[in-house]
CSV table of C-alpha atoms and ligand atoms in Angstrom, one decimal:
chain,number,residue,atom,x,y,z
A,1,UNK,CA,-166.5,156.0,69.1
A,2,UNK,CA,-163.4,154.9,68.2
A,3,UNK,CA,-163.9,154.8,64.3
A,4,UNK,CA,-165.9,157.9,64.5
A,5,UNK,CA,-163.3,160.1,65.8
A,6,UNK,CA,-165.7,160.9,68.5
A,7,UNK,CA,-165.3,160.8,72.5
A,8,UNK,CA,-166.8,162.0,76.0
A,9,UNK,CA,-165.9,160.3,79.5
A,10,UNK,CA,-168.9,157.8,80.5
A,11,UNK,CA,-172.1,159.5,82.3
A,12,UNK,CA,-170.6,159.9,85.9
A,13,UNK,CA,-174.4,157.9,87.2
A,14,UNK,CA,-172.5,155.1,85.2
A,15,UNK,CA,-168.8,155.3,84.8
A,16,UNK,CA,-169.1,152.1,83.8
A,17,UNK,CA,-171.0,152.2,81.0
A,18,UNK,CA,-168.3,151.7,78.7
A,19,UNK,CA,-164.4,151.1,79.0
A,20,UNK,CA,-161.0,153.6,77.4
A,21,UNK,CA,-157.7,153.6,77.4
A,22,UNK,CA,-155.1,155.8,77.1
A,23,UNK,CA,-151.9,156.9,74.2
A,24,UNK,CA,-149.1,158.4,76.6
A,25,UNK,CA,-145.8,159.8,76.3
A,26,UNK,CA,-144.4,157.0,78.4
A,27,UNK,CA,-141.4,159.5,79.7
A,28,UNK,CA,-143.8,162.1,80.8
A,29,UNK,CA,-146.1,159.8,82.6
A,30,UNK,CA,-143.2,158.6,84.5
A,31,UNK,CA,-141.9,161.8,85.5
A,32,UNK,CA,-145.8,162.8,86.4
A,33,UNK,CA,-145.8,159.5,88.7
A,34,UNK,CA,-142.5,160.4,90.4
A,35,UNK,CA,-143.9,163.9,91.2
A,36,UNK,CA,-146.5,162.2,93.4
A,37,UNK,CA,-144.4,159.8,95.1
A,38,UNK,CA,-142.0,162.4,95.7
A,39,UNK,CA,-145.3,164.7,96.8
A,40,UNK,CA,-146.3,161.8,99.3
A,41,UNK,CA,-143.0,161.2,101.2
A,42,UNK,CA,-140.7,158.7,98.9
A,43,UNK,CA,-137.2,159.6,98.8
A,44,UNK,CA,-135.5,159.1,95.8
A,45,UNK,CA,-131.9,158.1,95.6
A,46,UNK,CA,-130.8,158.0,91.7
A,47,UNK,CA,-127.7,156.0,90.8
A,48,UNK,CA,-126.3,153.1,89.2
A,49,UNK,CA,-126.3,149.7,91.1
A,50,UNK,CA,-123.0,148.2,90.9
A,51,UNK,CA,-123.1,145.4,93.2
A,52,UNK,CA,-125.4,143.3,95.0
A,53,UNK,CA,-124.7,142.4,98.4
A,54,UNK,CA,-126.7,139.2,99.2
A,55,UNK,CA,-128.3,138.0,103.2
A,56,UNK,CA,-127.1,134.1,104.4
A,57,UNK,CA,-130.6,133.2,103.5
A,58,UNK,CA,-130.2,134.0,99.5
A,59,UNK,CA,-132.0,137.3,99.8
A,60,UNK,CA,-130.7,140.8,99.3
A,61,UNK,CA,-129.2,142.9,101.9
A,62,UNK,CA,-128.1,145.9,100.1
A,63,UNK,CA,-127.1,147.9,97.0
A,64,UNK,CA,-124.0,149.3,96.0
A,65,UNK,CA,-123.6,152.0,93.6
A,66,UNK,CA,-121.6,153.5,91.3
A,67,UNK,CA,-120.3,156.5,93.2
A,68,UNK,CA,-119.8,154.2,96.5
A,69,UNK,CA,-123.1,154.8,98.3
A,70,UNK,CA,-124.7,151.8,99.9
A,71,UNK,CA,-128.7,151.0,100.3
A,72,UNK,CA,-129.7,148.6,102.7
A,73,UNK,CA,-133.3,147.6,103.0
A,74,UNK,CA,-135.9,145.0,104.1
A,75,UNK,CA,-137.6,144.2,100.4
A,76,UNK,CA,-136.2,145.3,97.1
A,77,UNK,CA,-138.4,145.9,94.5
A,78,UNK,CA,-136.7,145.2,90.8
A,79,UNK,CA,-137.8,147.5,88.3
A,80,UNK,CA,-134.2,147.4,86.5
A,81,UNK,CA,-136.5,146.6,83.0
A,82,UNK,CA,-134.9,143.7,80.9
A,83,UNK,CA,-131.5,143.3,83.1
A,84,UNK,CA,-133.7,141.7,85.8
A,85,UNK,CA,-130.3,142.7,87.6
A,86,UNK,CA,-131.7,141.4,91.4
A,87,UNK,CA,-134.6,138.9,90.4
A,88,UNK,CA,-132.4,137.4,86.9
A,89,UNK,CA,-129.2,138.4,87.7
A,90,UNK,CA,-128.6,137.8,91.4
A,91,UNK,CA,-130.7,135.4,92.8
A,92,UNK,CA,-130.8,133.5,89.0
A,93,UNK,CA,-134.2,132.8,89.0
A,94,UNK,CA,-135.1,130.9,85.4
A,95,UNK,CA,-137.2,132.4,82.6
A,96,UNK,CA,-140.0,130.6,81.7
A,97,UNK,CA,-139.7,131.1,78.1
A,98,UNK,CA,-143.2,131.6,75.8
A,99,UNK,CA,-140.8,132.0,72.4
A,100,UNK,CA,-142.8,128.6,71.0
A,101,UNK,CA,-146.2,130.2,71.1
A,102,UNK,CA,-145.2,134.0,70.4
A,103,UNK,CA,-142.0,133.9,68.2
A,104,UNK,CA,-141.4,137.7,67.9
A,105,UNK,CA,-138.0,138.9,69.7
A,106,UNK,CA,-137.3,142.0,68.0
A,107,UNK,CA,-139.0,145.6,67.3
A,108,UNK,CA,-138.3,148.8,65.6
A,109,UNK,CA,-139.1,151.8,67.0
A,110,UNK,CA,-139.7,155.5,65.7
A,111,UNK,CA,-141.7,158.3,66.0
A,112,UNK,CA,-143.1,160.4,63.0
A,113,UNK,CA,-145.1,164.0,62.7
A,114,UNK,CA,-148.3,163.6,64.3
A,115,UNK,CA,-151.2,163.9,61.9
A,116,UNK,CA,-153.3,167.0,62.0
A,117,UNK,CA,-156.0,168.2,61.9
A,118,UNK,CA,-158.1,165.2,63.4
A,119,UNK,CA,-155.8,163.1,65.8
A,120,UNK,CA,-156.6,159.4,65.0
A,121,UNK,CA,-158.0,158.0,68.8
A,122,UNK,CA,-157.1,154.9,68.5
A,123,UNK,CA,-153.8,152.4,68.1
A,124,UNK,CA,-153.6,151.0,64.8
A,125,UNK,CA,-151.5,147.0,64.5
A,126,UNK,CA,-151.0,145.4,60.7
A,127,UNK,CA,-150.1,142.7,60.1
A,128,UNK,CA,-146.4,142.4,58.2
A,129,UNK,CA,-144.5,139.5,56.7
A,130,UNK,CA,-143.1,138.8,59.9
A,131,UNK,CA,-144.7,140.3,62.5
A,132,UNK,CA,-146.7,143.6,62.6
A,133,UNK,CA,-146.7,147.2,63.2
A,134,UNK,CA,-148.0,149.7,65.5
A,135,UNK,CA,-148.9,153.2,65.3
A,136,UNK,CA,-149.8,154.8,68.1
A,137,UNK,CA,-151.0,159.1,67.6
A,138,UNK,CA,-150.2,161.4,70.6
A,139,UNK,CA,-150.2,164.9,70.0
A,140,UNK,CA,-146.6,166.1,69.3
A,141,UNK,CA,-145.9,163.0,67.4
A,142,UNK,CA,-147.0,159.9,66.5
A,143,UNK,CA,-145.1,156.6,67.6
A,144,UNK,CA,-144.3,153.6,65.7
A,145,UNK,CA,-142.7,150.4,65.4
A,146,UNK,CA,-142.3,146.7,63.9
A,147,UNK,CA,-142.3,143.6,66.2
A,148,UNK,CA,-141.1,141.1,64.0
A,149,UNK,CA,-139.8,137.7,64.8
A,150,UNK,CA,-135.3,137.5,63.8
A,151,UNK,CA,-136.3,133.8,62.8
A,152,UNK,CA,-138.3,134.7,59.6
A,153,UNK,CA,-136.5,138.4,58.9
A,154,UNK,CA,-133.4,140.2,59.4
A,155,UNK,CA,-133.2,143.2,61.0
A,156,UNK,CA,-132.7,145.7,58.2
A,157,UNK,CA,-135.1,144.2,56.0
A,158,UNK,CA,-137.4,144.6,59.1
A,159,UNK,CA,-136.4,148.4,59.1
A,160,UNK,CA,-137.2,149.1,55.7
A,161,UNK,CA,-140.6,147.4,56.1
A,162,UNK,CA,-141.5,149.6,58.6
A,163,UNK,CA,-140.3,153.2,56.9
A,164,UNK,CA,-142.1,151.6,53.8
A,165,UNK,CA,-144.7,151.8,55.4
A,166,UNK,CA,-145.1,155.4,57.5
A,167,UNK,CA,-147.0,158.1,56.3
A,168,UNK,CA,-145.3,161.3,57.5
A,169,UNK,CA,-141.6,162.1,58.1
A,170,UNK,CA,-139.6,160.6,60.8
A,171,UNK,CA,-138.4,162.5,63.9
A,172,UNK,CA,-135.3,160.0,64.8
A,173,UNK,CA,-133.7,157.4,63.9
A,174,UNK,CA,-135.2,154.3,64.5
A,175,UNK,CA,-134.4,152.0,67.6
A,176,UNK,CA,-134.0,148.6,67.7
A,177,UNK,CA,-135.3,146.5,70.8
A,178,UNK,CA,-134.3,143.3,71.4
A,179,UNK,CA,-136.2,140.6,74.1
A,180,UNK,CA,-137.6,137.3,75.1
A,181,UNK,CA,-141.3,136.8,75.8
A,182,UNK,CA,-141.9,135.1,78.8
A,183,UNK,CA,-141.6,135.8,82.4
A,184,UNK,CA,-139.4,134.9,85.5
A,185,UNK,CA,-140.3,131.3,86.8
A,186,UNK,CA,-141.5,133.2,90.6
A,187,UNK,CA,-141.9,137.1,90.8
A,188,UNK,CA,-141.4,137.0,93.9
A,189,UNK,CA,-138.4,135.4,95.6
A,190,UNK,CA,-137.1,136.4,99.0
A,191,UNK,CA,-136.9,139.7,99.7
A,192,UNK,CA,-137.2,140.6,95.7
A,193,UNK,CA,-140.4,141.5,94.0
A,194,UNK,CA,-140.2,141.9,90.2
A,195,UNK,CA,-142.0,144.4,88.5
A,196,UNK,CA,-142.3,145.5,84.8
A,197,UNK,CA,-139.9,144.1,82.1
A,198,UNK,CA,-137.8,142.5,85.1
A,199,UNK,CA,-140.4,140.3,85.8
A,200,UNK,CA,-141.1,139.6,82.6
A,201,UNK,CA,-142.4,140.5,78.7
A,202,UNK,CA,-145.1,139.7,76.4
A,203,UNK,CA,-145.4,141.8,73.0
A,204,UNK,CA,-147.2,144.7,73.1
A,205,UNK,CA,-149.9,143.9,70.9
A,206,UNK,CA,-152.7,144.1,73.6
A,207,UNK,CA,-150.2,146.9,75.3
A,208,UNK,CA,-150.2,145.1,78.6
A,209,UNK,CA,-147.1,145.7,80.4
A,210,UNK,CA,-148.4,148.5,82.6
A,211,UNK,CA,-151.5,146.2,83.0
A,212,UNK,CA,-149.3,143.9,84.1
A,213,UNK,CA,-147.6,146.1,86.6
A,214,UNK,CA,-150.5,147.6,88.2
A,215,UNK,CA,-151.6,144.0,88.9
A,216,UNK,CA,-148.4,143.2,90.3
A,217,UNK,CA,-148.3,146.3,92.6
A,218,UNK,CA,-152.0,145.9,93.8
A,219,UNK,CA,-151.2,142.2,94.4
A,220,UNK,CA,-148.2,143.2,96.6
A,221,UNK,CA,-150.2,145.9,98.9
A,222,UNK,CA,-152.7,143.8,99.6
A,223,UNK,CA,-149.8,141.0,101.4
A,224,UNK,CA,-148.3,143.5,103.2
A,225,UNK,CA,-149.0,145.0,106.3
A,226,UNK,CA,-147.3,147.3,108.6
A,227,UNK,CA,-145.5,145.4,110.9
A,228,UNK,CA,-146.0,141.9,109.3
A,229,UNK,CA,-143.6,140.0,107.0
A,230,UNK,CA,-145.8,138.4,104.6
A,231,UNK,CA,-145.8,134.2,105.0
A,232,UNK,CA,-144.6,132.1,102.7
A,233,UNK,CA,-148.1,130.8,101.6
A,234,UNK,CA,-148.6,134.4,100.6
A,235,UNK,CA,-145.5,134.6,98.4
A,236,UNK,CA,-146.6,131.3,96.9
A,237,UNK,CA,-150.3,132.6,96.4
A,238,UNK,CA,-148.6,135.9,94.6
A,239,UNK,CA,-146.2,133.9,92.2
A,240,UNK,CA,-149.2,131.5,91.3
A,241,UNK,CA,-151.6,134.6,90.9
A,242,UNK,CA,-149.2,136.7,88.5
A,243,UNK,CA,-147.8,133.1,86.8
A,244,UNK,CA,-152.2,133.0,85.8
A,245,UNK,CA,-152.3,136.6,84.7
A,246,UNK,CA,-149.1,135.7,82.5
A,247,UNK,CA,-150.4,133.0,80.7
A,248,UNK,CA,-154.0,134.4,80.0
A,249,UNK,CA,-152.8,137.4,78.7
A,250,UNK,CA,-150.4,134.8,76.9
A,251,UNK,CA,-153.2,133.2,75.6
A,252,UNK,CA,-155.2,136.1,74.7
A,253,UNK,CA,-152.1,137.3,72.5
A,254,UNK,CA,-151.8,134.4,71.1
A,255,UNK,CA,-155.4,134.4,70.0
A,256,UNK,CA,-154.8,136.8,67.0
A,257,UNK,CA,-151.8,134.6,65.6
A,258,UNK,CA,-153.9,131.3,65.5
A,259,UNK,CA,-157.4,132.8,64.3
A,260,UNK,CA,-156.2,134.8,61.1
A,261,UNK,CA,-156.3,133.8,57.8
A,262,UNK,CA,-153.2,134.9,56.2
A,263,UNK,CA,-151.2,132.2,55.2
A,264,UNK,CA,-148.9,134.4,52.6
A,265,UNK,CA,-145.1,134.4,54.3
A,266,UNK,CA,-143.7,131.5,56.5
A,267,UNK,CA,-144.5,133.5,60.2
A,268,UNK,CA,-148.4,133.4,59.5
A,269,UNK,CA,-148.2,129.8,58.0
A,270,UNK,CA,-146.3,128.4,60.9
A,271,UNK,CA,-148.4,130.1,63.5
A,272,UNK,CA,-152.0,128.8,61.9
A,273,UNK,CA,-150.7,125.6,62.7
A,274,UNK,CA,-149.0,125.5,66.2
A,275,UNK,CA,-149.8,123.4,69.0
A,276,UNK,CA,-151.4,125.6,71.6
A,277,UNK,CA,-151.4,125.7,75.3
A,278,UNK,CA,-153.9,123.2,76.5
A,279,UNK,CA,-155.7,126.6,78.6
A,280,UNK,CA,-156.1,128.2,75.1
A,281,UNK,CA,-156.8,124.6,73.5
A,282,UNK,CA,-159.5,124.5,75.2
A,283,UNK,CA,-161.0,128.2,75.3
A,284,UNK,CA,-161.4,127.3,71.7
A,285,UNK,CA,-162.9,124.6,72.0
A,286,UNK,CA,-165.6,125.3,74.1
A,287,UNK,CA,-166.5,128.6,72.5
A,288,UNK,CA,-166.8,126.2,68.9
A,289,UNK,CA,-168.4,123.7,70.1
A,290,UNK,CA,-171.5,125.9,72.8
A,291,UNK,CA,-169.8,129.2,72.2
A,292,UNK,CA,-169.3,129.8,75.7
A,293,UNK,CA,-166.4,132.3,76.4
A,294,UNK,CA,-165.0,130.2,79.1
A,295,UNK,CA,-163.8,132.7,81.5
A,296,UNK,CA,-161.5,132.4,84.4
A,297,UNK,CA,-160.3,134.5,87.3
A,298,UNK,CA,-157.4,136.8,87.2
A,299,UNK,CA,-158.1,137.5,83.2
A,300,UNK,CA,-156.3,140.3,81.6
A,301,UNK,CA,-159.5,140.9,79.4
A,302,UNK,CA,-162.9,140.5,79.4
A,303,UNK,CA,-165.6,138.5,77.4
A,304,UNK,CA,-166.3,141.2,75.2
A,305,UNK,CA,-162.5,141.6,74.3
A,306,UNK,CA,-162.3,137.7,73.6
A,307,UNK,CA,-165.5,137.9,71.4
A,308,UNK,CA,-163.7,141.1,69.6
A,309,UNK,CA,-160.9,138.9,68.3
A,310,UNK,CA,-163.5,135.9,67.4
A,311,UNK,CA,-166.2,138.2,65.8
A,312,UNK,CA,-163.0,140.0,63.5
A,313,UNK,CA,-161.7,137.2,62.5
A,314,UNK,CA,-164.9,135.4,61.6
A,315,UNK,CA,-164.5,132.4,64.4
A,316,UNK,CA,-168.1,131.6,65.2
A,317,UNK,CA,-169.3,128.8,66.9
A,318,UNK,CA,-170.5,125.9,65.3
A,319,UNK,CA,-173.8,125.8,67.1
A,320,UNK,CA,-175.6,128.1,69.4
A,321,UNK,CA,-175.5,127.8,73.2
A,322,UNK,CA,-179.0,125.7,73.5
A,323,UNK,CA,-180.5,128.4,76.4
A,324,UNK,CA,-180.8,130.6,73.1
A,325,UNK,CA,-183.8,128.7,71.7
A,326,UNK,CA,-185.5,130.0,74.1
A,327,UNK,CA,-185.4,133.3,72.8
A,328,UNK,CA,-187.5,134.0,69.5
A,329,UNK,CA,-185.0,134.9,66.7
A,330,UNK,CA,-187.3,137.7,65.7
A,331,UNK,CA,-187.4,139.0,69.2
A,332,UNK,CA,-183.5,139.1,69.9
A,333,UNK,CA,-183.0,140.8,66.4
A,334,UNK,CA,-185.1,143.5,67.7
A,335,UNK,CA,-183.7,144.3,71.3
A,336,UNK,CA,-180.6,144.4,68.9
A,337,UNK,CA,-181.0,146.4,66.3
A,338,UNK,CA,-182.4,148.8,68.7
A,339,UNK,CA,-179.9,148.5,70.8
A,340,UNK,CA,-177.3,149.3,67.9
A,341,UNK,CA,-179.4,152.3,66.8
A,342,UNK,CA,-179.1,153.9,70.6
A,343,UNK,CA,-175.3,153.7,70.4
A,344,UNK,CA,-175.3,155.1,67.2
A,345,UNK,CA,-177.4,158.3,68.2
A,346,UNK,CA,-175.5,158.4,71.5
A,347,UNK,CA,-172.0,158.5,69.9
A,348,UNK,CA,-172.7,161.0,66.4
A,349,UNK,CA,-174.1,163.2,69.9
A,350,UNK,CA,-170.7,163.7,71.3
A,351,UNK,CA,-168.0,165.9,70.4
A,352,UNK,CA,-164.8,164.8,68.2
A,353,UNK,CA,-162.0,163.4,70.0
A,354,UNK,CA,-160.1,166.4,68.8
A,355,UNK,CA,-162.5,168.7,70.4
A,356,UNK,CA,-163.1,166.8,73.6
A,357,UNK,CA,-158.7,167.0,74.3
A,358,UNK,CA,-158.9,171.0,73.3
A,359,UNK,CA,-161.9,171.1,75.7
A,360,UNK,CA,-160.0,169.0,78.7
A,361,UNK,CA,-157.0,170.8,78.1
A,362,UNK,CA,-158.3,174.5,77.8
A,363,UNK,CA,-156.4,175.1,74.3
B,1,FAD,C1,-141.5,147.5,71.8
B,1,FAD,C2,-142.1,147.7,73.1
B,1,FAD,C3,-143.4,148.3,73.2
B,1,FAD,C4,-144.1,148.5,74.4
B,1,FAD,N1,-145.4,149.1,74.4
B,1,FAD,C5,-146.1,149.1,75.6
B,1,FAD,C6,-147.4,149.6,75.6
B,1,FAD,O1,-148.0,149.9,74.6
B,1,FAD,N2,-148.0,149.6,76.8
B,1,FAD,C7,-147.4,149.2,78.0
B,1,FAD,O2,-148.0,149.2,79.0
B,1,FAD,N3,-146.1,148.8,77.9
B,1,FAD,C8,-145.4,148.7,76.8
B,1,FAD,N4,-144.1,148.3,76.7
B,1,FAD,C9,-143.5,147.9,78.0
B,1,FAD,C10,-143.0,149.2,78.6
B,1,FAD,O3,-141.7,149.4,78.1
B,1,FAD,C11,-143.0,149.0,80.0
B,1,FAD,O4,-144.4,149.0,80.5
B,1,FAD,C12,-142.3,149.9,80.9
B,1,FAD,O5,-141.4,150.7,80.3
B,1,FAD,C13,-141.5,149.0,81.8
B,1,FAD,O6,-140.9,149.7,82.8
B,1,FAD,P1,-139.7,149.0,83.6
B,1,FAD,O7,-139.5,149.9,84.7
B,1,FAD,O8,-140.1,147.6,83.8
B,1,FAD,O9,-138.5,149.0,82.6
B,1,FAD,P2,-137.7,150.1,81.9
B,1,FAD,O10,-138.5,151.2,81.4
B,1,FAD,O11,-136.7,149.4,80.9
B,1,FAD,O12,-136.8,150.7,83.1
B,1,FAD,C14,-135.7,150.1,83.6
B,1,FAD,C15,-134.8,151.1,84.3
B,1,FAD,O13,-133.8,150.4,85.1
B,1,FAD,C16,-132.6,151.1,84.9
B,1,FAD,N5,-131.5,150.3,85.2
B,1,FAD,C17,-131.0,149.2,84.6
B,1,FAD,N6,-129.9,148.7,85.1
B,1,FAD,C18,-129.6,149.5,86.2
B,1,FAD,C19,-128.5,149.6,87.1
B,1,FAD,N7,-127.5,148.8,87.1
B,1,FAD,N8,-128.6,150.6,88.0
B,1,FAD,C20,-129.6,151.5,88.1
B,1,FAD,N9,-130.6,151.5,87.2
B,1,FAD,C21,-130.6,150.5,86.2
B,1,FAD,C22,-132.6,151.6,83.5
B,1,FAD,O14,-131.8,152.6,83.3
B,1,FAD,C23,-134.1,152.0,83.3
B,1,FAD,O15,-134.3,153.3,83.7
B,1,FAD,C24,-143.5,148.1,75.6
B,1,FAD,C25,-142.2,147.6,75.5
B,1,FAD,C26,-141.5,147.4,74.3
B,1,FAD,C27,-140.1,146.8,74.3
């Protein structure tokens, strides 16, 4: 679907049949999320949080801000993005740095004229000399940018890689982003939860940060209940559950450095080579050795996502799982090839992914 240009939303007898995401305008979104918290009783106090006023026991007792209002409450969540002003800031709780696995700490960003006529449906990453670039088509524009790592570029070499590099005009001036990959030791200290950059940061090659909160936010309604403080235990079983999703998400990113095959500038050498984290050590090794996709709870991706990365960059296993001898080669080539063909007719069947937004959006 996606190379075709094609798209319709899953039969609804199986909306599972196969998976989407979306490209938004991350500022409209937001606003379009406030409306229905406002819409569902939140009240919504906008300021700027000068001090924090910490409880005997280390936790947080109220806010201060700028034009002398106070806010006390019960639990704070931190959504202050890379200032981690409660979880980092006041209570200090250490970063558990992932720089050694993922050395990237900078981007470029900047947004160009959307291409027309046939929006592109799907997010393009390249690899660059130190790092790679995204380009990501909405419909008023389309947006792009270069992670690169500061240790193997500077910054305005970086820039001019990624202007080389766009096809249209630009619509700003591009922005420069610095950060840290990694995430706070415990997301979840005292009265504090951390959610979003606050919490933590991995580059957004698999776009996973509002994966990342929408874990986060599930996990913390399901430990509390009106009425009951959540336990200890329960804090301890959210920091070790969102400390899991970290690292194989981690992992999974770090999957497309240590697979390629480019080898032509110092980043790509360096990160073919790197000692891995022993959960991703052995991932590997057990899809080379049986090809099992060894998969775990609380994954960020699936299987098929896992297989994606080892099918593209030509990482097959060096035997078959054994059960497969049971299965006549000329039998499974069949069920697959017709398989294949059935996709095929089902996708050049649905309408252009142009077409399918003009439908959905009556223009
Ligand atoms: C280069 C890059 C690309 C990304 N791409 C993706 C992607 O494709 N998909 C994805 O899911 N995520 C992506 N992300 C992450 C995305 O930015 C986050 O998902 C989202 O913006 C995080 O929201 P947040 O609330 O944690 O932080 P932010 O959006 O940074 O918001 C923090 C807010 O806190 C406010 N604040 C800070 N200090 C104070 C203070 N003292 N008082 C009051 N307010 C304060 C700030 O003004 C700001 O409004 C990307 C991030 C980067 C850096």
């Amino acid at each position: 679907m996606a190379s075709q240009g094609r798209f319709a939303m899953p039969p609804r007898e199986h909306p599972n049949l196969y998976s989407y995401a979306y490209h938004f305008d991350a500022t409209l979104y937001a606003g379009f999320l406030r409306n229905i918290a406002l819409g569902r009783g939140a009240r919504r106090t906008e300021g700027r949080i000068v001090e924090v006023k910490r409880r005997a026991d280390g936790g947080i007792e109220q806010l201060k801000l700028e034009d002398g209002r106070v806010l006390a409450g019960d639990l704070f969540i931190d959504c202050s993005g890379f200032v981690s002003l409660l979880l980092g800031r006041a209570l200090e709780e250490p970063f558990v740095d992932f720089s050694r696995w993922l050395p990237v700490d900078r981007a470029w960003a900047v947004p160009s004229e959307p291409d027309r006529p046939g929006l592109t449906p799907h997010t393009v990453a390249t690899a660059l000399e130190a790092g790679w670039a995204w380009r990501i088509p909405l419909r008023n524009r389309i947006g792009n940018g270069y992670v690169f790592s500061s240790r193997y570029i500077d910054e305005e070499h970086a820039r001019a890689q990624l202007l080389e590099q766009l096809e249209g005009p630009v619509l700003a001036e591009p922005r420069l982003l610095r950060f840290i990959t990694g995430h706070r030791e415990r997301f979840w200290v005292q009265n504090v939860v951390g959610l979003g950059l606050s919490a933590g940061f991995l580059e957004p090659l698999e776009s996973t940060s509002i994966l990342l909160i929408q874990r986060g936010l599930a996990k913390m309604i399901e430990l509390l209940r009106p009425g009951a403080r959540p336990t200890a235990s329960a804090v301890a079983d959210y920091n070790r559950g969102m400390t899991r999703v970290f690292e194989r998400i981690r992992d999974f990113i770090i999957l497309h450095y240590c697979l390629t095959g480019r080898r032509d500038s110092a980043l790509w050498r360096d990160v073919a080579s790197m000692e891995l984290p022993e959960t991703l050590a052995f991932k590997l090794h057990a899809w080379r050795q049986t090809g099992w996709l060894n998969m775990n709870g609380e994954e960020g991706f699936e299987a098929t996502s896992w297989l994606a990365i080892h099918a593209g960059m030509e990482s097959w296993p060096v035997r078959a799982a054994p059960v497969l001898a049971e299965v006549p080669l000329a039998e499974a080539l069949h069920a697959l090839h017709q398989r294949r063909d059935h996709y095929a007719a089902v996708v050049a069947a649905m309408p252009t992914h142009e077409a399918f937004l003009r439908n959905m959006l009556g223009r």
